[in-house]
Coordinates of C-alpha atoms in Angstrom, one line a residue:
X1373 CA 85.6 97.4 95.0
X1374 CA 83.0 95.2 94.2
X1375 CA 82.0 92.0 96.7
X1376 CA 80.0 89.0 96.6
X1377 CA 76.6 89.7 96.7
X1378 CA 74.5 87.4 99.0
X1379 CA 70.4 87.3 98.6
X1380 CA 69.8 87.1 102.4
X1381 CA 71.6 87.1 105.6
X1382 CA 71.9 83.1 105.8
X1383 CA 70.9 81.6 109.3
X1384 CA 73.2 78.6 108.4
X1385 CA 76.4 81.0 107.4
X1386 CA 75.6 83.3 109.9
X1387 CA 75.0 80.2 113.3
X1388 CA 78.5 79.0 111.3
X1389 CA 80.5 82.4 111.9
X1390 CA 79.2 82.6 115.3
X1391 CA 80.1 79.1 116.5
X1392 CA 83.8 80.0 115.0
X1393 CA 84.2 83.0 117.4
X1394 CA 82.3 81.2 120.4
X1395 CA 85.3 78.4 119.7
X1396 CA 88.1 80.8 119.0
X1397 CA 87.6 83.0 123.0
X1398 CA 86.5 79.5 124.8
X1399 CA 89.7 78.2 123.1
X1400 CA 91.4 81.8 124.3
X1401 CA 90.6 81.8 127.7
X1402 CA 91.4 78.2 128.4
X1403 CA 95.0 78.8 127.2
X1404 CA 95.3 82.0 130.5
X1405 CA 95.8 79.2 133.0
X1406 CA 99.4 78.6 131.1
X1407 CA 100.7 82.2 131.6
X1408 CA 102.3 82.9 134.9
X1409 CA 104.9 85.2 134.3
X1410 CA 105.6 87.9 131.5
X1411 CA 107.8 85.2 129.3
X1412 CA 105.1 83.2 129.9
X1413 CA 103.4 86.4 128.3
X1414 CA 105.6 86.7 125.5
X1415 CA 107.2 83.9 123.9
X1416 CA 105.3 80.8 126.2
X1417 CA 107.6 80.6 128.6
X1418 CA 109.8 78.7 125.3
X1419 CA 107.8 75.7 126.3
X1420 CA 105.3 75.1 123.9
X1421 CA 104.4 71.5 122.8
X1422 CA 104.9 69.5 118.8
X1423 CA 101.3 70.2 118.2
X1424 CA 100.5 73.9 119.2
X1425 CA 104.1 74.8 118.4
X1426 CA 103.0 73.5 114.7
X1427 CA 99.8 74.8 114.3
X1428 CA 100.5 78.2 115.4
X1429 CA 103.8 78.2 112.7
X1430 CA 101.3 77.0 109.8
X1431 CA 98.4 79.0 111.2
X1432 CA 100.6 82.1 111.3
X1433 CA 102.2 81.3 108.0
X1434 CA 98.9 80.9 106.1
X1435 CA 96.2 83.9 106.2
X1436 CA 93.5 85.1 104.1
X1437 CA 95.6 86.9 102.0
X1438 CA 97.4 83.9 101.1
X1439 CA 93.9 82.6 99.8
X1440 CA 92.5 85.5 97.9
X1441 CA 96.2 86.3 96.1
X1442 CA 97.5 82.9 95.5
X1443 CA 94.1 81.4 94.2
X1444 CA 94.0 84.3 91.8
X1445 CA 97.3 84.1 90.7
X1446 CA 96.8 80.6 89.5
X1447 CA 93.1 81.6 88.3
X1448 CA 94.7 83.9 86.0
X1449 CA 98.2 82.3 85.5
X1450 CA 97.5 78.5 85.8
X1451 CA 100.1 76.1 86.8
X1452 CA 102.9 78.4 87.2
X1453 CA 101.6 79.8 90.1
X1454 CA 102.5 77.1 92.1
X1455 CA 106.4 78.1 92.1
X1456 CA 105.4 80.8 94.6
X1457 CA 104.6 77.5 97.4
X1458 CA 107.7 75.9 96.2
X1459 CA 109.9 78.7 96.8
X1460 CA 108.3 79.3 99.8
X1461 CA 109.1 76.1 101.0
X1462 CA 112.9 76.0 100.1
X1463 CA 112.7 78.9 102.3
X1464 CA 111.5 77.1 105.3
X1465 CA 114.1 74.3 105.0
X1466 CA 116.8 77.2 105.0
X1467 CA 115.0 77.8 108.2
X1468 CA 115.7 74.9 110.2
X1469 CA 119.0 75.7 109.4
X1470 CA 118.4 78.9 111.4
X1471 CA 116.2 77.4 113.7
X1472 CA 119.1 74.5 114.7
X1473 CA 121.7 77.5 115.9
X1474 CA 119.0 80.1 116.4
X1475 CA 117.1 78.5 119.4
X1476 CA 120.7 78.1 121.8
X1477 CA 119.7 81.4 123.2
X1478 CA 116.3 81.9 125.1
X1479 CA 115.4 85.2 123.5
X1480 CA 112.7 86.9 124.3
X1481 CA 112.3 88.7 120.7
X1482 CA 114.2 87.2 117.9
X1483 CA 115.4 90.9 117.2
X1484 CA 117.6 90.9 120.5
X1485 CA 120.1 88.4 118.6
X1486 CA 121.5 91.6 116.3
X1487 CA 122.7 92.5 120.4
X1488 CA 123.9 89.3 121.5
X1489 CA 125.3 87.5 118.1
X1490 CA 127.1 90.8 117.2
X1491 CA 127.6 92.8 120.4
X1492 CA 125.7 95.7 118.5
X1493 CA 124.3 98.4 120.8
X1494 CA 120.8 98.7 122.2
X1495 CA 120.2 101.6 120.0
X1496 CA 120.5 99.6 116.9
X1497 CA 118.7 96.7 118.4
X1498 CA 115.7 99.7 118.6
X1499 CA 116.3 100.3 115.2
X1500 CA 115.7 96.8 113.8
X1501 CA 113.2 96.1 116.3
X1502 CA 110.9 99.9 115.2
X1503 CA 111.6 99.2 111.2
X1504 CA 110.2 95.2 112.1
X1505 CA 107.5 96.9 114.0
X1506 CA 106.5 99.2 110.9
X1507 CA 106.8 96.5 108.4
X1508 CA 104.5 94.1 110.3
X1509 CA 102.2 96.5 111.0
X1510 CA 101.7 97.4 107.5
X1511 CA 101.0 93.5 106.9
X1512 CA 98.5 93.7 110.1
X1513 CA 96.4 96.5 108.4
X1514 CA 96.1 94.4 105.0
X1515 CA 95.2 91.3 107.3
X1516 CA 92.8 93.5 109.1
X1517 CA 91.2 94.6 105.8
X1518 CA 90.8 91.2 104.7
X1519 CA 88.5 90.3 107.9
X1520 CA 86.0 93.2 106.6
X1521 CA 85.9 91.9 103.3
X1522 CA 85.2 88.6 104.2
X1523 CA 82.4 89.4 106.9
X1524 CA 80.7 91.5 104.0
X1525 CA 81.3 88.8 101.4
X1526 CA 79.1 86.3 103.8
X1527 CA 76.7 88.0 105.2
X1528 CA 76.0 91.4 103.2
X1529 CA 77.5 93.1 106.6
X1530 CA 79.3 96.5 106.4
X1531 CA 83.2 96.5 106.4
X1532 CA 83.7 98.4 109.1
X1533 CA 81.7 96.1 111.2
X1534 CA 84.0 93.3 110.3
X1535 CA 87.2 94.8 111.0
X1536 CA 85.6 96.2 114.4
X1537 CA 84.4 92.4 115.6
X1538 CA 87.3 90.8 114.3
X1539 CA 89.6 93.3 116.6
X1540 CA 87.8 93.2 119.7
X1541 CA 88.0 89.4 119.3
X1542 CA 91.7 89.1 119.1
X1543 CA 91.9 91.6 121.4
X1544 CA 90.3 89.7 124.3
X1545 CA 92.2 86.4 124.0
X1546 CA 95.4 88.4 123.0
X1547 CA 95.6 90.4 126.1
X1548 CA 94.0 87.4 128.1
X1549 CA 96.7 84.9 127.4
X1550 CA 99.3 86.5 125.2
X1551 CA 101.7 83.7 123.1
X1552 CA 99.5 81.1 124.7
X1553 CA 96.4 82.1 123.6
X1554 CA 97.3 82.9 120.3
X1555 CA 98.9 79.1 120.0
X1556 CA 96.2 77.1 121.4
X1557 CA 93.6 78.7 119.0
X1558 CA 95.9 78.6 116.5
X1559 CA 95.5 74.6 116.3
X1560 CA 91.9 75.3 116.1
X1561 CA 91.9 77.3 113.5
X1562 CA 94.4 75.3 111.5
X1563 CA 92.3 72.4 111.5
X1564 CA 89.6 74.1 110.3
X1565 CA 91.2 75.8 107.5
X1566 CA 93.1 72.9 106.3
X1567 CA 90.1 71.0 106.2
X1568 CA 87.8 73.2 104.1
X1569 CA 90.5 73.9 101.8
X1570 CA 91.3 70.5 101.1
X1571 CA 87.5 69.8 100.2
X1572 CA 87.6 72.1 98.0
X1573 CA 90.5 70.5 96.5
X1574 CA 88.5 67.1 96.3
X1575 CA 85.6 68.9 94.5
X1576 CA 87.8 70.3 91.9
X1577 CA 88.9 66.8 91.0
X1578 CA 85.5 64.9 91.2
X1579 CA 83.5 67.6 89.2
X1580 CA 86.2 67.7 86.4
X1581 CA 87.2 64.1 85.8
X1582 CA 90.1 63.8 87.7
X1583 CA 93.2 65.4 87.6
X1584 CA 93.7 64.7 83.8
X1585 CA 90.4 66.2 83.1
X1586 CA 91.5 68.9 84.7
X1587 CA 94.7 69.7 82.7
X1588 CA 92.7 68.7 79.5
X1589 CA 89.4 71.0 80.4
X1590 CA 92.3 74.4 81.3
X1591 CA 95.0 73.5 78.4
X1592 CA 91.5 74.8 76.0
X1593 CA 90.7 78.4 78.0
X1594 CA 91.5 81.0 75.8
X1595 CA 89.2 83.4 77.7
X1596 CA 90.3 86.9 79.6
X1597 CA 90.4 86.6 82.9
X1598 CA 88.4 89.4 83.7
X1599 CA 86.0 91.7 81.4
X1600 CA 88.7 93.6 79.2
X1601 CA 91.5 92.1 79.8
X1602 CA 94.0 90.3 77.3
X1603 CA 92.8 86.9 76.2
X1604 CA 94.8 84.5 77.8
X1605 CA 97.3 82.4 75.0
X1606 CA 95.6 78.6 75.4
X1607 CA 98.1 76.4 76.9
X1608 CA 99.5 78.6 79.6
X1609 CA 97.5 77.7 82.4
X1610 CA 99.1 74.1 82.0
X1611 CA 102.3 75.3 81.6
X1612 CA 104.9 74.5 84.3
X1613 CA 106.7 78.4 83.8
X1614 CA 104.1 79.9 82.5
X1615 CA 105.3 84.1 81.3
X1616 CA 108.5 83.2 83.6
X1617 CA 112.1 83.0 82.4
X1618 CA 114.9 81.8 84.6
X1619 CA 116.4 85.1 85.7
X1620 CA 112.7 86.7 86.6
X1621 CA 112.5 83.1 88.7
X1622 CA 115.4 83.8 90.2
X1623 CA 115.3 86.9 91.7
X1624 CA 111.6 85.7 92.8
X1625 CA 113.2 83.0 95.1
X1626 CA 115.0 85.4 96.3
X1627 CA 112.3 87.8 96.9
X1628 CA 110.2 85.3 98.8
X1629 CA 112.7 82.4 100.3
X1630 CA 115.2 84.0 102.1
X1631 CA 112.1 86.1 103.8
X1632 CA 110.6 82.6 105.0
X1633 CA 113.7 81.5 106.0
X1634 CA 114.4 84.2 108.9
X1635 CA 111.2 85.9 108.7
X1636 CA 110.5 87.0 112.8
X1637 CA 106.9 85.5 112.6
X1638 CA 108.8 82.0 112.4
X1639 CA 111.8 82.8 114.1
X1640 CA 109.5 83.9 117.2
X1641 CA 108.2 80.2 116.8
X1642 CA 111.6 78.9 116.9
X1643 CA 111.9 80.5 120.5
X1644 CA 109.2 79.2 121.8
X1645 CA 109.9 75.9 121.2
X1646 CA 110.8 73.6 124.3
X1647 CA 113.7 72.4 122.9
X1648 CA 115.8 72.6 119.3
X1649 CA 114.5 69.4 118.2
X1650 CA 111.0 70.7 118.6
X1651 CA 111.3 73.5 116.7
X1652 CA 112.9 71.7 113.5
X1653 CA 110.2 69.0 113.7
X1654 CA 108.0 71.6 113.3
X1655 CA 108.9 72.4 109.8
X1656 CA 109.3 68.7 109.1
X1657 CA 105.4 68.5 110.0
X1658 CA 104.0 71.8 109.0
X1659 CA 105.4 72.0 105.2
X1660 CA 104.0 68.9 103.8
X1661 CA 100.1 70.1 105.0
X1662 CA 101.0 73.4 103.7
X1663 CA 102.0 72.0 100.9
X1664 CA 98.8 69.9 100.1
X1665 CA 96.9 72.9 101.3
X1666 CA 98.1 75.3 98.2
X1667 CA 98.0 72.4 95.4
X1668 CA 94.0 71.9 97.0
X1669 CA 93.9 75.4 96.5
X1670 CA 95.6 75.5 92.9
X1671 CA 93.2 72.6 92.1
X1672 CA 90.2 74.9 93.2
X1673 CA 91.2 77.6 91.3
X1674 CA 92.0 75.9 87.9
X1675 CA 88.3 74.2 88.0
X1676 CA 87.1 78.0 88.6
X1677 CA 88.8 78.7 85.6
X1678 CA 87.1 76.0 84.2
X1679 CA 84.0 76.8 85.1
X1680 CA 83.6 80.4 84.9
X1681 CA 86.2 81.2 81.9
X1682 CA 85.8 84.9 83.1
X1683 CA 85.1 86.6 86.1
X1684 CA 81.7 88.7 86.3
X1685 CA 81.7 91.9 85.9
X1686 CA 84.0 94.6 88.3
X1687 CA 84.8 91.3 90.6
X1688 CA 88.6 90.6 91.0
X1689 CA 90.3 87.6 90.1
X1690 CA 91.1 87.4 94.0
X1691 CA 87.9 86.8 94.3
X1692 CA 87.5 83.0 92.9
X1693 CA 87.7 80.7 95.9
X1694 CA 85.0 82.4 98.0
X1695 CA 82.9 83.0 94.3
X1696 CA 83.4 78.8 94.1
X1697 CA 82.2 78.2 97.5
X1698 CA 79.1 80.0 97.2
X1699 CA 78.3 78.7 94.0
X1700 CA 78.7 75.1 93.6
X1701 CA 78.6 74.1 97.7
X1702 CA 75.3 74.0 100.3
X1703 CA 75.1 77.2 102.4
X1704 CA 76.4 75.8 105.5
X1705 CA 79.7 74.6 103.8
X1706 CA 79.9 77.9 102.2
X1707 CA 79.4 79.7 105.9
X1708 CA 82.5 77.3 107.4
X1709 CA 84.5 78.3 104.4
X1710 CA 83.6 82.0 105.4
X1711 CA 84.7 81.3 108.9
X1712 CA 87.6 79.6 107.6
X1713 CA 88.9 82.5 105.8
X1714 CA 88.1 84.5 108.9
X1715 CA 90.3 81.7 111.0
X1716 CA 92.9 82.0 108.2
X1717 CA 93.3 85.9 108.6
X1718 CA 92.8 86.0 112.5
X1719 CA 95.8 83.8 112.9
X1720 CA 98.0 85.9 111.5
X1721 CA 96.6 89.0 113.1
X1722 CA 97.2 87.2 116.1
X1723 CA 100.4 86.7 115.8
X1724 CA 101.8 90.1 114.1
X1725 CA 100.0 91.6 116.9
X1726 CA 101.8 89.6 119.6
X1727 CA 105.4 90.2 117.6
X1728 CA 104.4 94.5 117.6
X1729 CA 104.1 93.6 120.9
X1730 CA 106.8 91.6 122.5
X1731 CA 109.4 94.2 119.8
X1732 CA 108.5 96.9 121.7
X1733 CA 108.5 95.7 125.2
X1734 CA 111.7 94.2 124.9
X1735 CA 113.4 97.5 123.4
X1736 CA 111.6 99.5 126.7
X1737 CA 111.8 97.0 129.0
X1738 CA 115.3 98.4 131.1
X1739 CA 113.6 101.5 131.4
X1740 CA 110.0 100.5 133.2
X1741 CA 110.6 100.1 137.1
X1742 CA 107.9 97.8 137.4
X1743 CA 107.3 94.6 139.3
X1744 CA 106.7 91.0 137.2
X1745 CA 102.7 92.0 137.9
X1746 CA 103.5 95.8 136.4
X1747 CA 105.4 94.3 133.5
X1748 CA 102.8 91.8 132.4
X1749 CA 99.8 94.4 132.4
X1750 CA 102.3 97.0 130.8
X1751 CA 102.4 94.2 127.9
X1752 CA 98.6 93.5 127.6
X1753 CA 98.2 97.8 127.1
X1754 CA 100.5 97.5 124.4
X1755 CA 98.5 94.7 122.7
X1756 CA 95.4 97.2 122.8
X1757 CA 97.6 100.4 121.4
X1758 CA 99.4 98.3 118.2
X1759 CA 95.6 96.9 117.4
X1760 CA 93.7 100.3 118.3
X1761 CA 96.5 102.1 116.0
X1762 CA 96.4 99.6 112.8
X1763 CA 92.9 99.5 113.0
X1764 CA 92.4 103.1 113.0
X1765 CA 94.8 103.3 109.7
X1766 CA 92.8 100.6 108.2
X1767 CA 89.2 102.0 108.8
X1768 CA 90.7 105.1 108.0
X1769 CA 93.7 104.5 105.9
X1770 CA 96.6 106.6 104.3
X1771 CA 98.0 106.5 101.0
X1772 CA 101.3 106.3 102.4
X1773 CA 100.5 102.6 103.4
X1774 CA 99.4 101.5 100.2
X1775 CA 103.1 102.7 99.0
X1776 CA 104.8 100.9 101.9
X1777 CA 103.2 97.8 101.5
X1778 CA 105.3 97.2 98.7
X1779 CA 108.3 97.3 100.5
X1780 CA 108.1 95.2 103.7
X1781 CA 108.9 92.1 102.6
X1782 CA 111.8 93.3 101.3
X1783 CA 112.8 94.8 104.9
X1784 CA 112.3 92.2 106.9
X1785 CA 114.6 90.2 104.0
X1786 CA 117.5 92.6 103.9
X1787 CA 117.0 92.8 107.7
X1788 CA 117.4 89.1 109.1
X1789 CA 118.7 86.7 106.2
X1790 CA 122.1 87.2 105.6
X1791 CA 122.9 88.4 110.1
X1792 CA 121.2 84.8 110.8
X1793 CA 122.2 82.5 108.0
X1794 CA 125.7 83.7 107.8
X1795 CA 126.2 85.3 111.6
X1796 CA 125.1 81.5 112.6
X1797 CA 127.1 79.3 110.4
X1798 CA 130.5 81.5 109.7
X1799 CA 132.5 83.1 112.8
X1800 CA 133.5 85.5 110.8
X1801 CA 130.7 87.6 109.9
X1802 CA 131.1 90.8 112.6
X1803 CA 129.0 94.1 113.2
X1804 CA 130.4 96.1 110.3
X1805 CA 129.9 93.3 108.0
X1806 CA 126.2 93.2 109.1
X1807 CA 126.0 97.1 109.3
X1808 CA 127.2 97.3 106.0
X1809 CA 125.0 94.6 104.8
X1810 CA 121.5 95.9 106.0
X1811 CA 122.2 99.1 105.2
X1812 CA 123.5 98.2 101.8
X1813 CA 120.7 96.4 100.7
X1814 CA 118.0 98.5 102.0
X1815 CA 119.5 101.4 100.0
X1816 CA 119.8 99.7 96.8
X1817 CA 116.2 97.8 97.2
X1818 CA 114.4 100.8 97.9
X1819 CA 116.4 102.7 94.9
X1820 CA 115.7 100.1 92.9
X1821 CA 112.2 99.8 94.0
X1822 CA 111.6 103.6 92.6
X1823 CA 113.7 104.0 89.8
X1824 CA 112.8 100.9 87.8
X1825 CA 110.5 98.6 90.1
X1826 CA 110.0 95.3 87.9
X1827 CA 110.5 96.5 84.8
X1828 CA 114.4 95.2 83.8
X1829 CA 113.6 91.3 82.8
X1830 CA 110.9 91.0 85.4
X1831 CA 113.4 91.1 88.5
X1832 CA 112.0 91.5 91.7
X1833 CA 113.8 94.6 94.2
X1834 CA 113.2 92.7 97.1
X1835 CA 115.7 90.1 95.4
X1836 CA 118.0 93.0 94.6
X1837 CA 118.8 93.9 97.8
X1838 CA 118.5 90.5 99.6
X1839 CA 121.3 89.7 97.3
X1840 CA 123.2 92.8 98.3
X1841 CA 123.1 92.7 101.8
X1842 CA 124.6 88.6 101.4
X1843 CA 127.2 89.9 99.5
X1844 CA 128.2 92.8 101.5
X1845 CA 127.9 90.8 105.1
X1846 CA 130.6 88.1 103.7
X1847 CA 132.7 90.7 102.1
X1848 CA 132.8 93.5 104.9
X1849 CA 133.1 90.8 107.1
X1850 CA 135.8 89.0 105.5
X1851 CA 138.6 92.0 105.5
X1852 CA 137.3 93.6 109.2
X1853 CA 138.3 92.7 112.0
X1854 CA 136.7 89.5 113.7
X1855 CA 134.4 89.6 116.3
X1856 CA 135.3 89.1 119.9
X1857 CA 135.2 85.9 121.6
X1858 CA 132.1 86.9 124.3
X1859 CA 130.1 87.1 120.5
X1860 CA 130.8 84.0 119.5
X1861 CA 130.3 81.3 122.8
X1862 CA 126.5 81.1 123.0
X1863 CA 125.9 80.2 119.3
X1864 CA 129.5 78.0 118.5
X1865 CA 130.2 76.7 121.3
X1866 CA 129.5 72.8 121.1
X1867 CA 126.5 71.6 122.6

């Protein structure tokens, strides 16, 4: 893999980068002074505030992943790139849905509702809580890669050092204040993020004319995106659907949205929430920036298009928005975009790492005789083991990952949509219903995963078995028995 290559180890990036991670364990350890007990620990002792409630679900949502894969999606795709965002955001208002039965219940891991919604045993709780755990950690290690890439990018640094300063720097606010922590410099790093994104948005427009310069200047590329690759058709970049059809769009909403929806990084959010009106005005607030965030970012892109038709030699299209920055900006913008790309991956990290976390403790939890002191540094040693471990598979990684990682999203999917949109909403919907549904669509997604992948009409197998487990959950549900009453009080009971 080929990075960005830098003349000189900038003083201005490089006092940039620094001044990020001074702010991000300042912010840290102010935030130790909320944490008291261990759900204080956990989930924020469900009393976090509109603003770090907000910035921690957008900071969370957004990482630097999101940045290098959606900016080259629409670097080599165009317009159409942007009905990833949209989908993404129909996805979030299916999740206030969730969020207005969800958040009745004070859990202390989203995962527990499988036990209290359905009256499912603890041992399948540990089931969905471990397959969560493996999924998310899988995400952790790609978010954990990106941090390496980005600290070489600036600064000519090795990789490994990257990923090594990165993790000791979540680590020490993580295990410092836990949920609290990870909010508070969540807002931080939001801010920043947004901020540098949407500049680069601005620049787009100035240095092309506009936004109808824009369309005009990338309606004309006919140029392949990278070195040997097909010439791309002119016109597609402005096209609204681009190479998409209806059913390939289809089963790509349901690959992403229903994954948004009752995805546990957002649910978790939910929970913490003071209250249930909280946690629905922070999608209300959140979407709309994200949602100017990604059109900066498409904006940003296109004008890279524009103005390198094709990307240099062995550099990925992935690679365009930190290739703009460095290019066409002064070095000390370019060093806060590095450090936003850093904020942008660290506050997912963050998060993932305190979800590993507060799985695990909750599934072991009736077995530790421990006092509340016990508990809460039993939690902080299980921050350091799920970073030590993904770190370890990411400095030294397996090709088993690389194989996974196509199929978490699809997990976490099959594993929480249809239980919370239909377990809160329809009375019905009982533990063989949901049984049937999880393990129906993981089965068929993962078959259809290997035997055919994307290749019938472009359908996604994360949509596959989304769309399984729905239909199995109503139908199982419908002709078994209903659920007992004790299932059914804390989420239907009126309020």
């Amino acid at each position: 893999m080929k990075v960005l290559e830098v003349s000189s180890m900038s003083i201005e990036i490089l006092s940039v980068m620094v001044g990020y991670i001074a702010i991000v364990l300042v912010i840290g350890f102010y935030a130790v002074r909320y944490v008291k007990s261990l759900r204080d620990y956990l989930i924020a002792g469900h009393r976090l505030g509109l603003i770090p409630l907000t910035f921690t679900y957008f900071a969370t949502y957004f990482s630097a992943v999101s940045v290098f894969g959606f900016t080259g999606l629409v670097y080599r795709s165009g317009w159409s790139g942007l009905w990833l965002p949209i989908f993404w955001a129909t996805g979030s208002i299916i999740g206030m849905f969730i969020a207005l039965r969800l958040r009745r219940v004070k859990l202390l891991s989203p995962h527990e509702y499988f036990k209290v919604r359905f009256g499912l045993p603890h041992g399948f709780q540990v089931f969905a809580g471990l397959l969560t755990v493996i999924a998310l950690m899988v995400s952790l290690i790609v978010q954990i890669k990106s941090t390496g890439i980005v600290w070489s990018m600036a600064l000519g640094r090795s990789y490994v050092e990257g990923v090594l300063l990165s993790m000791i720097i979540i680590l020490v606010y993580v295990i410092a204040g836990g949920l609290y922590s990870v909010a508070y410099t969540d807002v931080f790093q939001g801010i920043m993020f947004t901020v540098l994104l949407i500049l680069g948005g601005v620049w787009a427009l100035l240095a092309t004319g506009g936004l109808g310069g824009l369309y005009a200047m990338a309606s004309r590329i006919s140029t392949p995106p990278t070195p040997g690759a097909s010439p791309t058709p002119e016109g597609l970049l402005t096209s609204a659907l681009g190479t998409y059809t209806f059913i390939p769009l289809l089963f790509l909403w349901l690959n992403w949205a229903p994954g948004v929806a009752a995805h546990i990084r957002y649910t978790q959010r939910m929970m913490a929430a003071r209250n249930i009106d909280l946690s629905l005005k922070m999608y209300v607030i959140a979407w709309p920036i994200l949602f100017v965030i990604y059109l900066c970012m498409a904006f940003t892109a296109l004008a890279g298009r524009v103005f390198i038709p094709t990307m240099p030699e062995g550099m990925s299209v992935d690679y365009i928005m930190p290739f703009v920055f460095q290019k066409y900006f002064p070095p000390i913008v370019a060093g806060l975009f590095f450090a936003c790309l850093l904020a942008a991956a660290m506050s997912t990290i963050d998060s993932e790492v305190q979800i590993c976390n507060s799985i695990v403790f909750t599934d072991i939890q009736k077995y530790l005789k421990l006092s509340e002191k016990g508990m809460l540094t039993f939690a902080r040693v299980l921050a350091i083991v799920v970073v030590v471990i993904c770190t370890l598979i990411t400095l030294y990684p397996l090709p088993i990952i690389i194989e996974f990682s196509a199929y978490c999203w699809g997990i976490l999917g099959v594993l929480y949509f249809a239980p919370m949109l239909l377990g809160l909403y329809w009375r019905r919907v009982n533990k063989w219903g949901v049984v049937s549904g999880i393990f129906g669509g993981l089965i068929v997604f993962a078959i259809w995963q290997m035997l055919w992948g994307t290749r019938i009409y472009g359908i996604q197998p994360f949509g596959v078995g989304v769309l399984v487990s729905i239909l199995l959950t109503f139908i199982v549900s419908a002709v078994t028995k209903p659920p007992p009453e004790e299932c059914l009080k804390m989420y239907f009971s009126s309020r």
